[in-house]
């Protein structure tokens, strides 16, 4: 899966309301971490206008090591899902079927992790 800077706005807009224990549901994330591929002024402005705090590495000045502390969990999980052959190439035409296979793959990954402990 490869993302580019044009995918950030639809991705953030598509986040469903976040359930919380107290108070109303939050409509947007409080914070966003991103690497140097998202270092554009228009994206920073767009996030600021929506009240989303951002931590985006700057091209040519900041090391991406600090961002890695927050990103490696997601990248590891995506690589585990990519290991499932059926998900590596999308064979299903209907998105509901593909999503069902993603759910099955996630359940199998969790089962394997729990069996190891």
Short mmCIF file of C-alpha atoms in Angstrom, two decimals, residues 50-115:
data_model
loop_
_atom_site.label_atom_id
_atom_site.label_comp_id
_atom_site.label_asym_id
_atom_site.label_seq_id
_atom_site.Cartn_x
_atom_site.Cartn_y
_atom_site.Cartn_z
CA UNK A 50 -9.38 21.77 11.40
CA UNK A 51 -7.76 22.00 14.83
CA UNK A 52 -5.60 18.91 14.36
CA UNK A 53 -2.15 19.16 15.90
CA UNK A 54 0.46 17.85 13.48
CA UNK A 55 3.97 16.49 13.80
CA UNK A 56 5.31 16.33 10.26
CA UNK A 57 9.04 15.90 9.66
CA UNK A 58 10.62 18.64 7.57
CA UNK A 59 12.50 17.74 4.41
CA UNK A 60 16.23 18.20 4.73
CA UNK A 61 16.26 19.26 8.39
CA UNK A 62 14.72 16.68 10.70
CA UNK A 63 15.60 13.05 11.21
CA UNK A 64 12.75 10.58 10.83
CA UNK A 65 13.98 8.55 13.82
CA UNK A 66 11.73 10.44 16.24
CA UNK A 67 8.65 9.73 14.13
CA UNK A 68 9.54 6.05 13.96
CA UNK A 69 8.55 5.59 17.59
CA UNK A 70 4.94 6.24 16.62
CA UNK A 71 4.85 4.64 13.17
CA UNK A 72 6.48 1.25 13.54
CA UNK A 73 3.39 -0.44 15.04
CA UNK A 74 1.29 0.50 12.02
CA UNK A 75 3.97 -0.48 9.50
CA UNK A 76 4.51 -3.83 11.23
CA UNK A 77 0.78 -4.58 11.17
CA UNK A 78 0.49 -3.66 7.49
CA UNK A 79 3.43 -5.96 6.70
CA UNK A 80 1.72 -8.81 8.58
CA UNK A 81 -1.43 -8.26 6.51
CA UNK A 82 0.65 -8.14 3.33
CA UNK A 83 1.92 -11.62 4.19
CA UNK A 84 -1.54 -13.02 3.53
CA UNK A 85 -1.47 -14.06 -0.09
CA UNK A 86 -5.14 -13.41 -0.74
CA UNK A 87 -4.76 -9.81 0.42
CA UNK A 88 -1.50 -9.18 -1.40
CA UNK A 89 -3.38 -9.11 -4.70
CA UNK A 90 -6.97 -8.03 -4.53
CA UNK A 91 -8.94 -10.83 -6.16
CA UNK A 92 -12.37 -9.85 -4.85
CA UNK A 93 -14.39 -7.39 -6.84
CA UNK A 94 -16.73 -6.40 -4.04
CA UNK A 95 -15.23 -4.26 -1.28
CA UNK A 96 -17.35 -6.09 1.33
CA UNK A 97 -15.64 -9.38 0.48
CA UNK A 98 -12.18 -7.82 0.61
CA UNK A 99 -12.97 -6.26 3.99
CA UNK A 100 -14.20 -9.63 5.27
CA UNK A 101 -10.88 -11.25 4.27
CA UNK A 102 -8.98 -8.43 6.00
CA UNK A 103 -10.98 -9.17 9.16
CA UNK A 104 -10.24 -12.89 8.90
CA UNK A 105 -6.53 -12.18 8.36
CA UNK A 106 -6.46 -9.86 11.37
CA UNK A 107 -8.16 -12.51 13.51
CA UNK A 108 -5.63 -15.14 12.40
CA UNK A 109 -2.73 -12.80 13.15
CA UNK A 110 -4.12 -12.12 16.64
CA UNK A 111 -4.65 -15.85 17.21
CA UNK A 112 -1.05 -16.62 16.26
CA UNK A 113 0.25 -13.85 18.53
CA UNK A 114 -1.83 -15.08 21.47
CA UNK A 115 -0.79 -18.71 20.88
#
